[in-house]
Coordinates of C-alpha atoms and ligand atoms in Angstrom, one line a residue:
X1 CA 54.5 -75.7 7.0
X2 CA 53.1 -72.0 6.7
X3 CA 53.7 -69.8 9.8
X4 CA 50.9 -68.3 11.5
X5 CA 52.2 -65.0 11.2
X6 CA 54.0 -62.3 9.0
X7 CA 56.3 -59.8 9.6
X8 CA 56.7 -56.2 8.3
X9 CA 59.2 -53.4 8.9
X10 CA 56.5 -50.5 8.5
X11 CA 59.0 -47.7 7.6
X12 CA 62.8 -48.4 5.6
X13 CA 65.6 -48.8 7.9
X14 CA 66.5 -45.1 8.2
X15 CA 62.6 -44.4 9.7
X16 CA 61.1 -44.2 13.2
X17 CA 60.8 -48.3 14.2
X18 CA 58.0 -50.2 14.2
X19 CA 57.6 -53.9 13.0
X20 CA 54.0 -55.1 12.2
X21 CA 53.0 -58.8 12.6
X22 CA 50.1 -60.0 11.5
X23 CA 48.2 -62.7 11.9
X24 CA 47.4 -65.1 8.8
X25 CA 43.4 -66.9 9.6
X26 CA 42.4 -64.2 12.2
X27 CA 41.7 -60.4 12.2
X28 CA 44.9 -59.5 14.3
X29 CA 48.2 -58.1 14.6
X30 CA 50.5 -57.3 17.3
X31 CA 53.4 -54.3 16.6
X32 CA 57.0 -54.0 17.7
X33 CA 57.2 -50.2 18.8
X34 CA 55.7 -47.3 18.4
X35 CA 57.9 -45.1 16.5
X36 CA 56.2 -43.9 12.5
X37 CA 53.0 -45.3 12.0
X38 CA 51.2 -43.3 9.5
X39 CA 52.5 -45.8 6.9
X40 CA 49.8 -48.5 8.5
X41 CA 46.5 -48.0 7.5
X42 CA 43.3 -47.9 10.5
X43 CA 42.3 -51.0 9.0
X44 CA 45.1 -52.5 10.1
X45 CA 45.6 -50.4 13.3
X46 CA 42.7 -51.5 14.7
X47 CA 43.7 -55.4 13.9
X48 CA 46.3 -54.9 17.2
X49 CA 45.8 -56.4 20.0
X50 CA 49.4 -56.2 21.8
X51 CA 52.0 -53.8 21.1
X52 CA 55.3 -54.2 22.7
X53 CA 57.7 -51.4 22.9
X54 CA 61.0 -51.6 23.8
X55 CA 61.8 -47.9 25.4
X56 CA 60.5 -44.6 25.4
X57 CA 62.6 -42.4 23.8
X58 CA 60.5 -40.4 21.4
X59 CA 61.6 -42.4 18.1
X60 CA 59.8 -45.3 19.4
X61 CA 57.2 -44.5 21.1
X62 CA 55.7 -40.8 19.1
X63 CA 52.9 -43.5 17.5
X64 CA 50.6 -43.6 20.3
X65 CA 49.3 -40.7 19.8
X66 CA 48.2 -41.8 16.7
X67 CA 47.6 -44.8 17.6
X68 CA 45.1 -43.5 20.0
X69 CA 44.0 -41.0 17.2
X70 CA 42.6 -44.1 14.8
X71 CA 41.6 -46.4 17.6
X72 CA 39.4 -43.8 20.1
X73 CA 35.9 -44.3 19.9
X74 CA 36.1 -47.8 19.0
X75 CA 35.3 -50.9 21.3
X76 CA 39.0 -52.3 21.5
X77 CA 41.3 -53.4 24.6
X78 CA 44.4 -53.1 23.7
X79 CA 47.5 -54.1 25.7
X80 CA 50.9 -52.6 25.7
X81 CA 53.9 -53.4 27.0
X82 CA 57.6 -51.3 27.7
X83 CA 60.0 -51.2 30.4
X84 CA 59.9 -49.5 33.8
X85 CA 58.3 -46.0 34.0
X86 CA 56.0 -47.4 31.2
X87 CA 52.6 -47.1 33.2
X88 CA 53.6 -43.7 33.8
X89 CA 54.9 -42.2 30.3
X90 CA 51.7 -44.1 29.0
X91 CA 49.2 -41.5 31.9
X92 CA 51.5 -38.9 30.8
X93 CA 50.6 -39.1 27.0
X94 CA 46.6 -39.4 28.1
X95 CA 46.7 -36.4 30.5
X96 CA 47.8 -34.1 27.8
X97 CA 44.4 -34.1 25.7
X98 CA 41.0 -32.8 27.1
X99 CA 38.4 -35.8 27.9
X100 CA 35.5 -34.0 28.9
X101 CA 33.0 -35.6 26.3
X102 CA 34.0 -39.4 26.3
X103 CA 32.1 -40.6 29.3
X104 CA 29.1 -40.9 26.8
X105 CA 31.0 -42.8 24.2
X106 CA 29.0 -46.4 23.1
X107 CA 32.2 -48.8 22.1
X108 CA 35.0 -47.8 24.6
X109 CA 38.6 -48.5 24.3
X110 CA 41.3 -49.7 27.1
X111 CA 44.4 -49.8 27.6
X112 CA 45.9 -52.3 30.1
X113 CA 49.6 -50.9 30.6
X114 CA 52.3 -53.7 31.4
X115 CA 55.5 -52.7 32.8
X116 CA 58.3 -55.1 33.6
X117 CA 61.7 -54.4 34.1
X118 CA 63.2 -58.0 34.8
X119 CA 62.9 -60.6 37.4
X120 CA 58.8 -62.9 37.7
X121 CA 56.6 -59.7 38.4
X122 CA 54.9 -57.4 36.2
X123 CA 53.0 -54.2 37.3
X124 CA 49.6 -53.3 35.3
X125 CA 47.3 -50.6 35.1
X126 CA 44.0 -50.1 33.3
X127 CA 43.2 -46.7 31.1
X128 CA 39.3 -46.7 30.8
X129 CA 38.3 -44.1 27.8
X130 CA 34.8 -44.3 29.7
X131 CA 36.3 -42.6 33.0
X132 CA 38.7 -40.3 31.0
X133 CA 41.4 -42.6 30.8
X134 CA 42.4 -42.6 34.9
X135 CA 44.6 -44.8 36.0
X136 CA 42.8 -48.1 37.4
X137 CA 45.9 -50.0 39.8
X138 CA 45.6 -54.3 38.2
X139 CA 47.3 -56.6 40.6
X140 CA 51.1 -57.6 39.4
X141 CA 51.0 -60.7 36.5
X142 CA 53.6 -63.0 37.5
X143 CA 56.0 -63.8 34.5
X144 CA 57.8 -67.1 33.9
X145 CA 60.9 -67.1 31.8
X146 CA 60.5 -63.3 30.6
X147 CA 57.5 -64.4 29.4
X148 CA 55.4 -61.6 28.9
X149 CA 52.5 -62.8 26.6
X150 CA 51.7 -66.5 27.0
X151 CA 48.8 -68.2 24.6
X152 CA 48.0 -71.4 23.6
X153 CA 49.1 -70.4 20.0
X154 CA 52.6 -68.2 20.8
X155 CA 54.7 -66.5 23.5
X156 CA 56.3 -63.3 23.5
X157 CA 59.3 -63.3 26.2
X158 CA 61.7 -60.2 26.4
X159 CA 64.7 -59.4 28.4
X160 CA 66.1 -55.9 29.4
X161 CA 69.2 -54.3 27.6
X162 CA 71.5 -51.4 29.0
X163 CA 70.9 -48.7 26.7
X164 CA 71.8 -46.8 29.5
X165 CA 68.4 -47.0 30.8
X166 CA 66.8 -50.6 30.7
X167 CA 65.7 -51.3 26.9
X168 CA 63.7 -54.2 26.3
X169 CA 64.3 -56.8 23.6
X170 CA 61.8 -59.5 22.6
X171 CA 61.3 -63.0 20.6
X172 CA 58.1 -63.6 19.0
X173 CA 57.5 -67.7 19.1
X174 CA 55.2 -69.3 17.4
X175 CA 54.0 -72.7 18.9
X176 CA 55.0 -76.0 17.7
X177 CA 53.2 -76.9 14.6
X178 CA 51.0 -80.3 14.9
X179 CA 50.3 -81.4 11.9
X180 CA 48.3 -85.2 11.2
X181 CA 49.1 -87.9 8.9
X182 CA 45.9 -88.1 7.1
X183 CA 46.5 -91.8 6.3
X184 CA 47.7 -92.8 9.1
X185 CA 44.4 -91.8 10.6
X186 CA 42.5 -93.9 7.7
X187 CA 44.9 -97.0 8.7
X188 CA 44.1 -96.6 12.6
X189 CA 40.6 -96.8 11.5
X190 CA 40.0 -93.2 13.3
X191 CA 37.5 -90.8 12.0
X192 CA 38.2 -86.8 11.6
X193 CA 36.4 -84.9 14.1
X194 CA 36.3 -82.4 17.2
X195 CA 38.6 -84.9 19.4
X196 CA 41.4 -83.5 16.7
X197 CA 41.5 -80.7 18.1
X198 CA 41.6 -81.6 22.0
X199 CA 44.4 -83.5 20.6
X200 CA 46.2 -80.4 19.2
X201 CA 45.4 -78.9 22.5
X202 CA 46.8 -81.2 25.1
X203 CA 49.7 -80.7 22.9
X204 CA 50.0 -77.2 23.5
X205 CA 48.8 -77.3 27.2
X206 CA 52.2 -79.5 27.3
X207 CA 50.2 -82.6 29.3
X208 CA 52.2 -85.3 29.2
X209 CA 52.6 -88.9 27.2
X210 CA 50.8 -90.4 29.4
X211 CA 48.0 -88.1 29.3
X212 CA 44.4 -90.0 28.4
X213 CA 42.9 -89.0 25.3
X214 CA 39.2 -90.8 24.1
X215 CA 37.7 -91.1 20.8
X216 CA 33.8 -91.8 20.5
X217 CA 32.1 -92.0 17.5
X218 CA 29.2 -93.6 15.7
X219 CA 28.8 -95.1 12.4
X220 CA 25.4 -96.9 10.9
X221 CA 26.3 -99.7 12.9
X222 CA 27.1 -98.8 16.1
X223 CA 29.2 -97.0 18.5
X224 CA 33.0 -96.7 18.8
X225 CA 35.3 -95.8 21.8
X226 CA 39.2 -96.0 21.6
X227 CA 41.7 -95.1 24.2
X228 CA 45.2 -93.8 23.7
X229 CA 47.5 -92.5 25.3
X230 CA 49.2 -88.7 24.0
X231 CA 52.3 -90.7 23.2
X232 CA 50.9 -93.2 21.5
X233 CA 49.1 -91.1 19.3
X234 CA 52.3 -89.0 18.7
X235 CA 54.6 -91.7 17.7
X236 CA 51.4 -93.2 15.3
X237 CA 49.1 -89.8 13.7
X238 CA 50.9 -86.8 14.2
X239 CA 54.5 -84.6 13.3
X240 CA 55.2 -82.2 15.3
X241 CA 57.5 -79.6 13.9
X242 CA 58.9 -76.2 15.8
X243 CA 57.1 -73.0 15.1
X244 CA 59.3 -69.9 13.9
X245 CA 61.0 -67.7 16.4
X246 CA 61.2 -63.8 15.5
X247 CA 63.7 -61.5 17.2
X248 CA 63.3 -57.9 17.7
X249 CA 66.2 -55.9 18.8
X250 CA 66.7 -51.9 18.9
X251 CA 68.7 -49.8 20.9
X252 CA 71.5 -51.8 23.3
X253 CA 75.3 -50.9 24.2
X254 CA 77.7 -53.8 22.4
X255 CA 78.6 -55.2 25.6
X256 CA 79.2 -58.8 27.2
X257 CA 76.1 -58.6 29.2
X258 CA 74.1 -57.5 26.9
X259 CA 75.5 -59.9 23.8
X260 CA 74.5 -62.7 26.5
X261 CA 71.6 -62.1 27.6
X262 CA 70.5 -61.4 23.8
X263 CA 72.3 -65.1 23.3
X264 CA 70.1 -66.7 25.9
X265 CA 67.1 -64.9 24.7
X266 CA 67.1 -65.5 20.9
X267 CA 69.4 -68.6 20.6
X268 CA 68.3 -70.0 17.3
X269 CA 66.2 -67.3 16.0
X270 CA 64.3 -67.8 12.2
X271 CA 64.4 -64.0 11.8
X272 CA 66.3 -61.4 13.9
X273 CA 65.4 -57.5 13.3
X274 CA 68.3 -56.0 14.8
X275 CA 69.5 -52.1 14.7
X276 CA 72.5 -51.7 12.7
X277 CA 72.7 -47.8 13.0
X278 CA 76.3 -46.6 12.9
X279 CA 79.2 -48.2 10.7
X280 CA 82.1 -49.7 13.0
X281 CA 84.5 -46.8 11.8
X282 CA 81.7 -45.0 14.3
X283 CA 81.9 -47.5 16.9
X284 CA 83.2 -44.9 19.8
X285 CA 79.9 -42.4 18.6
X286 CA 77.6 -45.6 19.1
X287 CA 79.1 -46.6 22.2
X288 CA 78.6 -43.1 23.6
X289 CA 74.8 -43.1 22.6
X290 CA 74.2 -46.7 23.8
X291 CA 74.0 -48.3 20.1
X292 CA 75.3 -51.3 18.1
X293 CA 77.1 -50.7 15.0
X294 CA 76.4 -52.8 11.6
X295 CA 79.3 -54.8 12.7
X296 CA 78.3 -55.6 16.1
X297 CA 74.7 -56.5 15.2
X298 CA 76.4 -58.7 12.9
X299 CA 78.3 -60.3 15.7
X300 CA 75.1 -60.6 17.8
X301 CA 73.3 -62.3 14.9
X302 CA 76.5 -65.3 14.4
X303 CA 76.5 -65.4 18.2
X304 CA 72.6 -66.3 18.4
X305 CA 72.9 -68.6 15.5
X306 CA 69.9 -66.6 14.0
X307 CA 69.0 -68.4 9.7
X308 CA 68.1 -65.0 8.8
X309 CA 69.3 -61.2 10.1
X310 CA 67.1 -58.1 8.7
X311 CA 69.4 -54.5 9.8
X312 CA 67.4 -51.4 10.2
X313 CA 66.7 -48.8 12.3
X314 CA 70.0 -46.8 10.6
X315 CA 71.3 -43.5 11.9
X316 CA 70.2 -40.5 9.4
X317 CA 73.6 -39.3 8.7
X318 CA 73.5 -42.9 6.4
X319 CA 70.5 -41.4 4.2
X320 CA 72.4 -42.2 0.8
X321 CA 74.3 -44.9 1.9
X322 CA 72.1 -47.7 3.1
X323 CA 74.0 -50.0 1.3
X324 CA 77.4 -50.2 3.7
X325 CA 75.2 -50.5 6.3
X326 CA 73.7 -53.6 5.2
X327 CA 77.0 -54.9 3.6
X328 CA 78.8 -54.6 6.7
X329 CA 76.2 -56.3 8.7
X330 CA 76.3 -59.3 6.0
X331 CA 80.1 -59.6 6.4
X332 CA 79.9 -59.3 10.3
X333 CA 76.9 -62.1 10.3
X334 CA 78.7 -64.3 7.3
X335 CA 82.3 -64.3 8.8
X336 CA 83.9 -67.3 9.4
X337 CA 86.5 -66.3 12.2
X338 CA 86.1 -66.1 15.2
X339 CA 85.1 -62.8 17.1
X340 CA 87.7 -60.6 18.4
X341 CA 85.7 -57.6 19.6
Ligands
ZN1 ZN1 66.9 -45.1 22.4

């Protein structure tokens, strides 16, 4: 079964992060930080919906002015996320450009700031181009399991990282996929139609097996109602498969707490995008800047069980030598023994 979405790394590992996801049947995209942009066209820019950013040091977070470049003038909302002191650093970033001609503008964009440091609250504020981007208070969203995007379709949950301020890190899920036994409907004797989809839903509104579901139609002859139950029709027309689970992971000290709450966060992970920015002969200079090594974010990657690991976000002094990066990351993520350190 295809995913609904696909993943980029806009830049190669050693550039400013930012991992584009777009959607596959509709016109949008959310991003992984802010850090180089340029690489993504405004035809894909303007696709975004939410952009979640993990901190605000400059390397990830330099792309909203750009951002804001490509998508001013245009009738978009467009959510963002980050840590605490995000609602601020995003006014900060407005108030240093001169607004005195938007209040005229036709299509306006907004941004609704999100900030959320832990724990089942999350402050919001709206940024109105309209009224020169002031700050407009939103009452708290509550947040339930770190979730901090919740659709029918797929969750984005985060948790917060000591990079010696709080760092978020985040998993992309996809909903379960439903998919229907086409001849099993024909041997039921139920018609394709609209009632398909409420199906699907109730699915993903998580209603119970005992939940009612009707079917009406008509055929030349006359008219048809059938009652089920959700579980009946589960166990007879449908397979219902997980949906992928993407991890997104930048800067974080290699420590227990972190390494578990990363473990409860991402357990199982499809794809895990992890910084890998020093080699382990380096590990007291990553320590001291609040980074993982290749080795550790191998570790991390064994730990969460992730099927696939993508390193990136490499320090510069690495420009030539990708490679060892990479390697040791494999080794670290392949070995067999058990961790030591
Ligand atoms: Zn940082």
């Amino acid at each position: 079964m295809k995913p609904i979405f696909q993943c980029q790394l806009v830049n190669d590992p050693f550039g400013d992060p930012a991992l584009y996801v777009e959607f596959l049947f509709q016109k949008r995209a959310i991003l992984f930080d802010l850090g180089d942009i340029h690489a993504l066209s405004p035809r894909k820019l303007l696709r975004l919906s939410h952009i979640f950013v993990s901190h605000t040091h400059m390397d990830h977070f330099y792309g909203f002015d750009y951002l804001l470049r490509v998508c001013l003038g245009r009738a978009m909302t467009l959510h963002l996320y980050g840590p605490p002191g995000f609602i601020d650093n995003i006014e900060h970033r407005l108030g240093g450009y001169t607004w005195n001609l938007v209040e005229n503008y036709v299509d306006e964009l907004v941004f609704i700031a999100h900030e959320w440091g832990g724990g089942n609250r999350m402050q919001r504020a709206r940024f109105p181009c309209r009224r020169a981007f002031d700050r407009e208070p939103l009452p708290d969203a509550e947040v339930l399991e770190g979730a901090l995007l919740d659709e029918h379709e797929l969750r984005v949950r985060a948790t917060v990282l000591d990079h010696k301020i709080p760092c978020l890190a985040f998993v992309l899920e996809e909903s379960q996929h439903i998919n229907i036994w086409k001849n099993r409907l024909e041997r039921e004797g139920l018609p394709k139609g609209p009632w398909l989809q409420a199906l699907k839903l109730a699915i993903l509104q998580g209603k119970d097996d005992n939940y009612p579901i009707e079917v009406n139609w008509r055929d030349a002859e006359e008219e048809h109602v059938r009652r089920f139950t959700l579980g009946e029709l589960k166990r007879s027309i449908l397979r219902i498969v997980p949906g992928m689970r993407i991890g997104y992971v930048v800067d974080a000290l290699y420590c227990p707490a972190n390494v578990l709450r990363l473990e409860k966060l991402l357990k199982g992970v499809d794809w895990l995008y992890i910084e890998a920015g020093f080699t382990h002969e380096e590990a007291e200079t990553a320590a001291r800047k609040y980074h993982l090594t290749a080795t550790q974010a191998g570790r991390i990657a064994r730990r969460v069980d992730a099927k696939r690991m993508v390193p990136f976000h490499f320090s510069s002094r690495y420009q030539d030598r990708a490679e060892i990066l990479v390697k040791e990351a494999k080794a670290a993520f392949m070995a067999i023994d058990k961790e030591t350190g």
